[in-house]
Short mmCIF file of C-alpha atoms in Angstrom, two decimals:
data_model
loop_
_atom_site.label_atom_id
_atom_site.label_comp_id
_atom_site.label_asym_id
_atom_site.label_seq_id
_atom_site.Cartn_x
_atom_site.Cartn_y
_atom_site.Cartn_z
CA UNK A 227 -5.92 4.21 -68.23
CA UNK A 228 -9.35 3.01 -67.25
CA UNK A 229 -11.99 5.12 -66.19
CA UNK A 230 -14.52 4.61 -63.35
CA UNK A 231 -17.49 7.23 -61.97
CA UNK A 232 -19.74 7.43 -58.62
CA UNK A 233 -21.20 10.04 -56.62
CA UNK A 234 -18.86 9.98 -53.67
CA UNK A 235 -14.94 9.25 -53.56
CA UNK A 236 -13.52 8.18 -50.34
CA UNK A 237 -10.31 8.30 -50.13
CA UNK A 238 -9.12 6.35 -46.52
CA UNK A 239 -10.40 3.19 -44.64
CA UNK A 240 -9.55 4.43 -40.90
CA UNK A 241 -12.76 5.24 -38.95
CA UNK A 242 -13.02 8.65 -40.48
CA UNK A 243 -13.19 7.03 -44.15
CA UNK A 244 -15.08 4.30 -43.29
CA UNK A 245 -17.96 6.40 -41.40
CA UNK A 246 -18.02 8.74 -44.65
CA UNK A 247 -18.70 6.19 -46.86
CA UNK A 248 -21.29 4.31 -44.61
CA UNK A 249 -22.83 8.46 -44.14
CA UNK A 250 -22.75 8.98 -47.67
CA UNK A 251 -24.63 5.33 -48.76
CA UNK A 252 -26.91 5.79 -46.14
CA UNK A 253 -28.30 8.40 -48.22
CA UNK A 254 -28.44 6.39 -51.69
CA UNK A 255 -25.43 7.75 -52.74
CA UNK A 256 -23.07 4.95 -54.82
CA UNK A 257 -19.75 5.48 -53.22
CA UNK A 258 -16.05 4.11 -54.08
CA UNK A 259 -13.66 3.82 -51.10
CA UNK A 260 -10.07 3.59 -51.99
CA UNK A 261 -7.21 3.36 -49.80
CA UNK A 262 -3.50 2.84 -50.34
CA UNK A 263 -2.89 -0.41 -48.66
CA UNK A 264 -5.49 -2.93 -47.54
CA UNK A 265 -8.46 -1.91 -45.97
CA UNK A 266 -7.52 -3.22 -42.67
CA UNK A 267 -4.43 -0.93 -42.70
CA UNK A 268 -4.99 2.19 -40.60
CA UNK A 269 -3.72 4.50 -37.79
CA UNK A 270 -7.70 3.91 -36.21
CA UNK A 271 -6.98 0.08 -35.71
CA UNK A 272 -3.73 0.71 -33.45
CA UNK A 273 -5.56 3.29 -30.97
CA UNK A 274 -5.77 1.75 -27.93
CA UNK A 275 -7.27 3.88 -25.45
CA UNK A 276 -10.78 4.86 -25.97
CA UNK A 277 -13.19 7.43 -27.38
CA UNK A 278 -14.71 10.41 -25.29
CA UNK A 279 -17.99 11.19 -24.93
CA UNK A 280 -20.10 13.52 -22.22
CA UNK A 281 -22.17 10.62 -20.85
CA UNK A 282 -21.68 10.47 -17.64
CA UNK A 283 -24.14 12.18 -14.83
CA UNK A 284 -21.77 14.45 -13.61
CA UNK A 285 -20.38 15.20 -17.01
CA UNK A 286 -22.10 17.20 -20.49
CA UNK A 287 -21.07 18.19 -23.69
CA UNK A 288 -20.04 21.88 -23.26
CA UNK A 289 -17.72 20.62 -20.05
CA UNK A 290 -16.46 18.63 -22.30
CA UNK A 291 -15.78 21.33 -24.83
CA UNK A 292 -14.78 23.37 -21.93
CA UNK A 293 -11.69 20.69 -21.73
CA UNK A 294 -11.06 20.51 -25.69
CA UNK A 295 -10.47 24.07 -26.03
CA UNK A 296 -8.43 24.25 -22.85
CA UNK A 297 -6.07 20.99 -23.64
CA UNK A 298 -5.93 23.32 -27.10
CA UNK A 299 -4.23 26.42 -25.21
CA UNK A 300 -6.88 28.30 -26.18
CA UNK A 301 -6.45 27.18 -30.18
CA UNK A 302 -9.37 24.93 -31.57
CA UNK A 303 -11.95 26.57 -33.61
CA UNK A 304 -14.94 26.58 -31.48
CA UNK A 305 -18.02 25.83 -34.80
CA UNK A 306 -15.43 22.35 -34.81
CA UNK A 307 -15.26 21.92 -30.97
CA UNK A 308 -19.02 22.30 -30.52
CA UNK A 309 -19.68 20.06 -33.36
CA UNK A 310 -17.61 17.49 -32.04
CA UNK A 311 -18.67 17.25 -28.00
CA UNK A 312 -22.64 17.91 -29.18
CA UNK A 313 -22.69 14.81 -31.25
CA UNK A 314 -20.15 12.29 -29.20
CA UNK A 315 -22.91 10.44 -27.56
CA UNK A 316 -24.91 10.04 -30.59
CA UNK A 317 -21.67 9.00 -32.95
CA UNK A 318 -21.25 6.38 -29.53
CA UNK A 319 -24.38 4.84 -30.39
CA UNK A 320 -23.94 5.00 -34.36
CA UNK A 321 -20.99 2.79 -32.97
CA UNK A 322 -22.96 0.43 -31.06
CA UNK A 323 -25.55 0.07 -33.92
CA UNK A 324 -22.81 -0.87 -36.00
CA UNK A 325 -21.38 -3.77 -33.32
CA UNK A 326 -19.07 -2.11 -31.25
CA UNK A 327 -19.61 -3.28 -27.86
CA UNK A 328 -17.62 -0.77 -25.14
CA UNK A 329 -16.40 -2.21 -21.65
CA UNK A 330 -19.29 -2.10 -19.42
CA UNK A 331 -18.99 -2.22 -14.83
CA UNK A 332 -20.67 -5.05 -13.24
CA UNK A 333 -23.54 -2.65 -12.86
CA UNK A 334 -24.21 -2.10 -17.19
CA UNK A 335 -22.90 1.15 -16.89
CA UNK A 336 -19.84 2.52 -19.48
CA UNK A 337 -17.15 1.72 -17.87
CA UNK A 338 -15.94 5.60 -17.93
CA UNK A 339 -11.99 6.84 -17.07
CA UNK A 340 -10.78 10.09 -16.56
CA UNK A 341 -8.27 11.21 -19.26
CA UNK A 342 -5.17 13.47 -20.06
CA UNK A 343 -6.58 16.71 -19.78
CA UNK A 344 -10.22 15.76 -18.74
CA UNK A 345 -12.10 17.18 -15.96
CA UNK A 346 -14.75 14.49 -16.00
CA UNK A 347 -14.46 10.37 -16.54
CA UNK A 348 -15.80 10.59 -19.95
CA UNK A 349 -13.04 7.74 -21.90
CA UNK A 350 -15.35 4.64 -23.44
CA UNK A 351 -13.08 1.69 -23.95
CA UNK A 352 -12.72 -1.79 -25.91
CA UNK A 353 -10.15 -3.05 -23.38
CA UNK A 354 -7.12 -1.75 -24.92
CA UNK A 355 -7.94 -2.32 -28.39
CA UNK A 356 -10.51 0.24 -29.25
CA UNK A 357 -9.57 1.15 -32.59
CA UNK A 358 -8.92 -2.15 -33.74
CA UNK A 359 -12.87 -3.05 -32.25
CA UNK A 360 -14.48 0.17 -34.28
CA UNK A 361 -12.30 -0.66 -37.44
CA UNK A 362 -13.14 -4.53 -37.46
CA UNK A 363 -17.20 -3.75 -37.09
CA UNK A 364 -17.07 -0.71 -39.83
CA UNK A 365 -15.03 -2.68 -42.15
CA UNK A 366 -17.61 -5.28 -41.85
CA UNK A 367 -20.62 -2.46 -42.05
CA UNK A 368 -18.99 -1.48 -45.31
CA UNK A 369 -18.99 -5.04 -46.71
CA UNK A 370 -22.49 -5.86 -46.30
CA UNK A 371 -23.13 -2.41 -47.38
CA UNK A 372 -23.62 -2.76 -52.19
CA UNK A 373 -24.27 0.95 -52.46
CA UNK A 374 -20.13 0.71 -51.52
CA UNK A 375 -16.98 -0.65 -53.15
CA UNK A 376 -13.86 -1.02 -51.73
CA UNK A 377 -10.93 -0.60 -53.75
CA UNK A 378 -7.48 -1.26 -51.63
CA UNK A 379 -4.01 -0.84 -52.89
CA UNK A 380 -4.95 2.15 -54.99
CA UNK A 381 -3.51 5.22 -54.17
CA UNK A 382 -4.68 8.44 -55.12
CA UNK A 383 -2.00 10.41 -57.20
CA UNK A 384 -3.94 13.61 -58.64
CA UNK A 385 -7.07 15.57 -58.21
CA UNK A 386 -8.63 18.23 -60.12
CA UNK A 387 -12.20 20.09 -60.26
CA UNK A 388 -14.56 19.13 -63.45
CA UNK A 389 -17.27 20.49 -64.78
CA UNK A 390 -19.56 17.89 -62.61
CA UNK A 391 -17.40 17.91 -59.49
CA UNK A 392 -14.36 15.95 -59.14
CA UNK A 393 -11.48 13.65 -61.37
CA UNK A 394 -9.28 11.66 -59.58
CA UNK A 395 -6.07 9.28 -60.81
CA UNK A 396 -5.76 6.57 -58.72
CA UNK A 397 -2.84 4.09 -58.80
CA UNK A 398 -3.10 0.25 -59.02
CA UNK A 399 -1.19 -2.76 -58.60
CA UNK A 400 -0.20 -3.40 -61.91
CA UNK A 401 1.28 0.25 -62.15
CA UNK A 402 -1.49 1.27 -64.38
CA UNK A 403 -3.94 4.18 -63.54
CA UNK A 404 -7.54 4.32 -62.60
CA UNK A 405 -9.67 7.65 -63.53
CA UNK A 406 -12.54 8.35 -61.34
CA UNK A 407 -15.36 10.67 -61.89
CA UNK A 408 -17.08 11.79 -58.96
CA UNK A 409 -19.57 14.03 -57.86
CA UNK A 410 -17.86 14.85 -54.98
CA UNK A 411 -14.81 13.56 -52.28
CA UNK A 412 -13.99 12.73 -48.70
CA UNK A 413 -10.57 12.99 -47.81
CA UNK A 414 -9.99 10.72 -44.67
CA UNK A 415 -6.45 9.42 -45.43
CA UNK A 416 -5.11 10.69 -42.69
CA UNK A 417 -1.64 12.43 -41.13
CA UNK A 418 2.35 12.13 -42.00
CA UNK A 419 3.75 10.83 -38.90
CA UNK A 420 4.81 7.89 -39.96
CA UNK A 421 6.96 9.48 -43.01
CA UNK A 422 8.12 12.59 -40.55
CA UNK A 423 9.56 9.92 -37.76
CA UNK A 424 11.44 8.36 -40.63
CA UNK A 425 13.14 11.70 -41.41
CA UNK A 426 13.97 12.59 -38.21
CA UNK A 427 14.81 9.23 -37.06
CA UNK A 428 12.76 8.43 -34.18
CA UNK A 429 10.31 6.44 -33.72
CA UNK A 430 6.47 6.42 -34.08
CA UNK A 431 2.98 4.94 -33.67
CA UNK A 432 1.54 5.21 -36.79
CA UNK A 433 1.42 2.57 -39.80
CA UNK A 434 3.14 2.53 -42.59
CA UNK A 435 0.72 4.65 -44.64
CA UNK A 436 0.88 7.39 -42.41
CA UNK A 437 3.64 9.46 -44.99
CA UNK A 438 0.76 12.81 -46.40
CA UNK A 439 1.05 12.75 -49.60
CA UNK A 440 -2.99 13.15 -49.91
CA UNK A 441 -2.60 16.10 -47.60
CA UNK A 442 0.17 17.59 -50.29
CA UNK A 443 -2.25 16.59 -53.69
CA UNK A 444 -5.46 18.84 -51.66
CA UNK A 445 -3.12 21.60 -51.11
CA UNK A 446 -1.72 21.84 -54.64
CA UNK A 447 -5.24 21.57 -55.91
CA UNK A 448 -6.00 24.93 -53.62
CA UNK A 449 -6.98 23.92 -50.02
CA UNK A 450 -6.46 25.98 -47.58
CA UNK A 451 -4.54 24.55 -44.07
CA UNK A 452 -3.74 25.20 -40.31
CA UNK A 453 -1.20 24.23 -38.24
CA UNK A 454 0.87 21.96 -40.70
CA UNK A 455 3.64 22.22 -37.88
CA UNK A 456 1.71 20.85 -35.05
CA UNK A 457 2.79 17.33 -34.80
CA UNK A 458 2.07 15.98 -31.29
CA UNK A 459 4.01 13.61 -29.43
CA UNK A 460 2.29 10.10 -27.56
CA UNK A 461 3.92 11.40 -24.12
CA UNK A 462 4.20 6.98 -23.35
CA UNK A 463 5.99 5.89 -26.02
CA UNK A 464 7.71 2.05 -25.62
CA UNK A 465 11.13 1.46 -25.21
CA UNK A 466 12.71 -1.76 -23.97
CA UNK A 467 12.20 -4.09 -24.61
CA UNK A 468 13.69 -3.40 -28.46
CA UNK A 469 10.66 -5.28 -29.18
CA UNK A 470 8.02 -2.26 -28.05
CA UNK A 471 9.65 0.45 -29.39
CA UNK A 472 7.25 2.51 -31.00
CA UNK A 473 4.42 0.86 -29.54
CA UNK A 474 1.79 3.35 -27.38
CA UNK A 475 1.41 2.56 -24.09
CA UNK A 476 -1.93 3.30 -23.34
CA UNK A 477 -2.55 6.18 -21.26
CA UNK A 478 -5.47 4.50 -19.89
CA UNK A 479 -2.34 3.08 -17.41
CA UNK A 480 -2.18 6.56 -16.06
CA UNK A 481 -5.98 6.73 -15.54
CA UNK A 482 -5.94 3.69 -13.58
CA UNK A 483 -3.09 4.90 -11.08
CA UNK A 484 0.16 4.33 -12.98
CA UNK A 485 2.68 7.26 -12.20
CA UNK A 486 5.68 8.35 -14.05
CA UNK A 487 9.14 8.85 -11.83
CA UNK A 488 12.81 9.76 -12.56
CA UNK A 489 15.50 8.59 -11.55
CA UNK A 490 15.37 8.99 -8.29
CA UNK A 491 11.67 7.41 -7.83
CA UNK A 492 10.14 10.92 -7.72
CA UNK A 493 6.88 11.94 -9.46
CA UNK A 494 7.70 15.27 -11.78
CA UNK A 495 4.50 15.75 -13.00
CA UNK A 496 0.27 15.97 -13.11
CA UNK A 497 -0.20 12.09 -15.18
CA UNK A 498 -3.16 13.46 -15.91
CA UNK A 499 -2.12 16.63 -17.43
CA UNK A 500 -2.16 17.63 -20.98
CA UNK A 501 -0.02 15.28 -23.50
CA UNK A 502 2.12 18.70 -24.56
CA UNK A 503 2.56 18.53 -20.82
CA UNK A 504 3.59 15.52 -20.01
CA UNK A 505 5.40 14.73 -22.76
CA UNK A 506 7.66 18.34 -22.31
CA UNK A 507 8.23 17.32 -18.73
CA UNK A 508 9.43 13.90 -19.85
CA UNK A 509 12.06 15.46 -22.09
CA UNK A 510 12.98 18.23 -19.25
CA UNK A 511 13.78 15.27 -16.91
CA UNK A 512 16.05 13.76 -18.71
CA UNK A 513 17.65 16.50 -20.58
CA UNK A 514 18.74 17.99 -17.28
CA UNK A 515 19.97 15.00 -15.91
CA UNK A 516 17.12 13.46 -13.90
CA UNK A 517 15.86 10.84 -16.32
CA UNK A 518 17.57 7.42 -16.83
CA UNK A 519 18.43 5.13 -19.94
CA UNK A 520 17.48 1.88 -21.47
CA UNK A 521 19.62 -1.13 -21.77
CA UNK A 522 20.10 0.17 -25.15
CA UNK A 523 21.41 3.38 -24.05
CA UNK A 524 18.23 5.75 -24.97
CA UNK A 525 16.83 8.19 -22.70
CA UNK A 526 13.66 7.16 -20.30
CA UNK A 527 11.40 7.89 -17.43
CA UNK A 528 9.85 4.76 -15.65
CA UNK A 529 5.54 4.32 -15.92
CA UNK A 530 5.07 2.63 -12.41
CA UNK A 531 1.59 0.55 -13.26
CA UNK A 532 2.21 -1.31 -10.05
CA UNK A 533 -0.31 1.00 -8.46
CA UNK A 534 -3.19 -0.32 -10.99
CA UNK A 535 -5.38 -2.39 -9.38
CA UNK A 536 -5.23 -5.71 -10.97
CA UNK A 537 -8.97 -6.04 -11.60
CA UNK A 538 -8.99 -2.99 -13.16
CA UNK A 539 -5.94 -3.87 -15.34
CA UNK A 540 -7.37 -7.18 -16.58
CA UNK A 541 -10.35 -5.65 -18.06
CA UNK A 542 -8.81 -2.54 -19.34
CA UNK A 543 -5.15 -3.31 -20.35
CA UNK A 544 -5.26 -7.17 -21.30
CA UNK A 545 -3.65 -6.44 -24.47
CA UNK A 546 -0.80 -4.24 -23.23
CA UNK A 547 -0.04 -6.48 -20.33
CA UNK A 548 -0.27 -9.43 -23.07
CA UNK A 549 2.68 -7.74 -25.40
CA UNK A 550 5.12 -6.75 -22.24
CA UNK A 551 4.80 -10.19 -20.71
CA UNK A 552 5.39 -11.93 -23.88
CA UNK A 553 8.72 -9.62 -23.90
CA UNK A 554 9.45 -11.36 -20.71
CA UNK A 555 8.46 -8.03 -18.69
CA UNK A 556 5.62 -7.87 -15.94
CA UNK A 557 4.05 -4.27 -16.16
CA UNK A 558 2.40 -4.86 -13.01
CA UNK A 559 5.19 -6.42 -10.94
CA UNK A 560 8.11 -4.07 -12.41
CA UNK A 561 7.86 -0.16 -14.03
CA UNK A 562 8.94 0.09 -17.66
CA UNK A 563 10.85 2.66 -19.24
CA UNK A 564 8.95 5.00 -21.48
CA UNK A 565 9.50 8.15 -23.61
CA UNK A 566 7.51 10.53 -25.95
CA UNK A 567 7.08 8.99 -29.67
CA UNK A 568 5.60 10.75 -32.55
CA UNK A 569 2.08 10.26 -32.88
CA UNK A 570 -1.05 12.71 -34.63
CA UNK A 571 -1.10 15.32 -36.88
CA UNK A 572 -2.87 18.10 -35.29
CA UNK A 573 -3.40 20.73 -37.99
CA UNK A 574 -4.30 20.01 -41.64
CA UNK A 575 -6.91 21.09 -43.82
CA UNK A 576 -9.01 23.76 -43.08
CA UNK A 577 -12.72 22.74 -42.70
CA UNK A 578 -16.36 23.74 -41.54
CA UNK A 579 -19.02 22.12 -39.30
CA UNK A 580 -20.00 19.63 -42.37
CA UNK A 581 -16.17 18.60 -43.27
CA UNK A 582 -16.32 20.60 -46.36
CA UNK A 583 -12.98 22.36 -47.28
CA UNK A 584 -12.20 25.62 -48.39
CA UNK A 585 -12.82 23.81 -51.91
CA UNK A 586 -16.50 23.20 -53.34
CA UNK A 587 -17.29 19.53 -53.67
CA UNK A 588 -14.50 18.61 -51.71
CA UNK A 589 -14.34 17.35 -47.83
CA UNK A 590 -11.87 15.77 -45.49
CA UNK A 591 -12.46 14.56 -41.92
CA UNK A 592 -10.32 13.05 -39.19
CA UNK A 593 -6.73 13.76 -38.82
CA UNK A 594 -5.96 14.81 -42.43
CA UNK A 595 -8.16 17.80 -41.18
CA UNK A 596 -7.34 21.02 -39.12
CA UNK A 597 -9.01 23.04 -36.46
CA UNK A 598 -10.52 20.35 -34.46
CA UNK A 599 -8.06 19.96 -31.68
CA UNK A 600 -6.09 23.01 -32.32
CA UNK A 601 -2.56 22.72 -31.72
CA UNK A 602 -2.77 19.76 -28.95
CA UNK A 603 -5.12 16.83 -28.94
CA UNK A 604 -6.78 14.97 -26.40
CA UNK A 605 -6.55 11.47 -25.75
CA UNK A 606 -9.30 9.73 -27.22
CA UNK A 607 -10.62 12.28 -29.22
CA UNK A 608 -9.47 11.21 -32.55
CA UNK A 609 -11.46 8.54 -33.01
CA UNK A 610 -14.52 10.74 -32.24
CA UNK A 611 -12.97 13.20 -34.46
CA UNK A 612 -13.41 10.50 -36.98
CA UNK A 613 -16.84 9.03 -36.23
CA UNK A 614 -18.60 12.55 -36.04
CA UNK A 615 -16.73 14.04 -38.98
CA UNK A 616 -16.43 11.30 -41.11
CA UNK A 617 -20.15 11.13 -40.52
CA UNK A 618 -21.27 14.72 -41.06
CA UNK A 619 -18.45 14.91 -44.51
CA UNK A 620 -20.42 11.75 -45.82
CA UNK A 621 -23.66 12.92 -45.43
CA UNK A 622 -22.52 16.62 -47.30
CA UNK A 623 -20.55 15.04 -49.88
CA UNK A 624 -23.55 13.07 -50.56
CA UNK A 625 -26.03 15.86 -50.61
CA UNK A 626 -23.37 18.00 -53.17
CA UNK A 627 -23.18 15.14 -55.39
CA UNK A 628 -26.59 14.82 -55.67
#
């Protein structure tokens, strides 16, 4: 077994790891990132819609809050909540500074939508491939960045406390082990939706990495969790053709006019409600008889995009429109059946303001953590989950190792 040291473990490269360990060089702080696949293998890189942040006129952060706790049922922890909505425009300009260039109107504006569960238009976009925008100019931030080493296909198997912080095994591709001393760790590896689909035999949006084991290791070490249960359904999930099951339909379609109907062309429910919402009253329709099925025989509603405004969906849905037609389906000429499909882990670790567990030296961020969203998420508010936590967990893990 070799051995390794540094002042800051990251363990994840989604937008939560990747913002720790940029937070935690920033500082001076030498930093190993290790994730269990490649780098470029992530949950972050397959959201599609957006990231919200209070920046439009009629919009600021507490209303935003305001909406967070609400789309919660009353269940976030408020410090987290706070937290989050006060620093969304700044983490949107950390973005920026690090090459992420959002959709802009004609005008130079954001090009803002109203959400799920929103009250204002507060969604930023990349198109339709947001994530995969904010991954690609992190991962490249990290590169350039020597205080930071990436280590991919290196698994962490076991943590414990030392005397100076923290040891961690890490796995590597020749089956040997890697021990790491560190000052202190970020947890970022996120959720287990991937795994949790597999066992009940549905589908889901996540990658393949998505199976929790790093969320198991923290608790056997002594962290403390929330809402473990809380696994939250994508209410748009793809279905025909065979080809986009398990793919997320962006819900951006519904903020641009799309509407969901049954089987007798009726609309059953607010598109722009809550996902818990929609998604229940997906299921209800077609568990009591009102829904339809798939070539394939599985149970659907239809997403009508018809009513999206072409302009609108060239700039904000090229790559969804891209996969369907390639499937030999027009989205905008012909509605396509869709269902709920497994998609975030809502609860997980318990954590403060700064990320930090209920373990000293140790911190987690993004959706390996618990509190932030309660027991339903928001659209869009995972990857700010990410940048602002990932951010403030760097910067403390930094400051404890030190």
């Amino acid at each position: 077994m070799s051995e390794r040291s540094c002042d800051v473990l990251v363990i994840g490269s989604g937008v939560a790891g990747l913002t720790s360990a940029l937070a935690a060089a920033e500082t001076g702080a030498r930093v190993l990132l290790a994730t269990k696949l490649g780098l470029a293998s992530s949950n972050t890189a397959k959201a599609q819609g957006g990231i919200q942040a209070a920046l439009g006129e009629d919009d600021a952060p507490w209303v935003h809050a305001a909406d967070v706790i609400q789309s919660s049922h009353e269940t976030a922890d408020p410090k987290l909540v706070a937290a989050l909505t006060a620093e969304a425009p700044d983490a949107i300009a950390r973005l920026e500074r690090f090459g992420v260039r959002f959709t802009h109107d004609g005008d130079g504006h954001y090009r803002l939508a109203r959400c799920g569960g929103a009250t204002r238009k507060r969604l930023l976009q990349v198109g339709d491939r947001t994530g995969h925008a904010i991954a690609t100019s992190l991962r490249e931030a990290v590169g350039a960045d020597d205080r930071i080493e990436a280590l991919d296909h290196a698994p962490l198997q076991a943590l414990e406390p030392s005397p100076s912080g923290w040891r961690a095994t890490l796995g590597r591709h020749d089956g040997s082990s890697l021990e790491v001393a560190a000052g202190a760790l970020v947890l970022a590896a996120g959720g287990r939706c991937y795994a949790e689909a597999k066992r009940l035999g549905t589908f889901s949006t996540n990658a393949a990495g998505a199976t929790g084991e790093v969320t198991d290791i923290a608790l056997a070490a002594g962290c403390e969790a929330r809402d473990l249960d809380a696994l939250q359904y994508h209410p748009n999930g793809g279905l025909w053709p065979v080809t986009m099951q398990g793919y997320s339909i962006p819900e951006t379609t519904r903020a641009y006019g799309a509407v969901l109907l049954n089987a007798h062309g009726e609309r059953f429910v607010d598109e722009l409600g809550g996902r818990d919402v929609v998604s229940a009253a997906i299921v209800r329709e077609c568990e009591e008889g009102r829904g339809l099925t798939t070539p394939e025989g599985r149970p659907s509603v239809l997403l009508d995009c018809r009513p999206i405004p072409v302009a609108d969906a060239e700039i904000s849905l090229p790559f969804m429109l891209k996969r369907y037609r390639a499937a030999g389906i027009d989205p905008l000429a012909e509605p396509i059946h869709t269902y709920p499909v497994l998609h975030y882990q809502n609860g997980g670790l318990v954590i403060d303001e700064h990320g930090a567990t209920t373990l000293a030296g140790l911190y987690a961020a993004g959706e390996i953590s618990g509190g932030v969203h309660g027991r339903n998420r928001m659209m869009g508010n995972s990857l700010l989950d990410g940048s602002v936590f990932g951010w403030r967990a760097g910067h403390a893990a930094a400051d404890a190792a030190q």
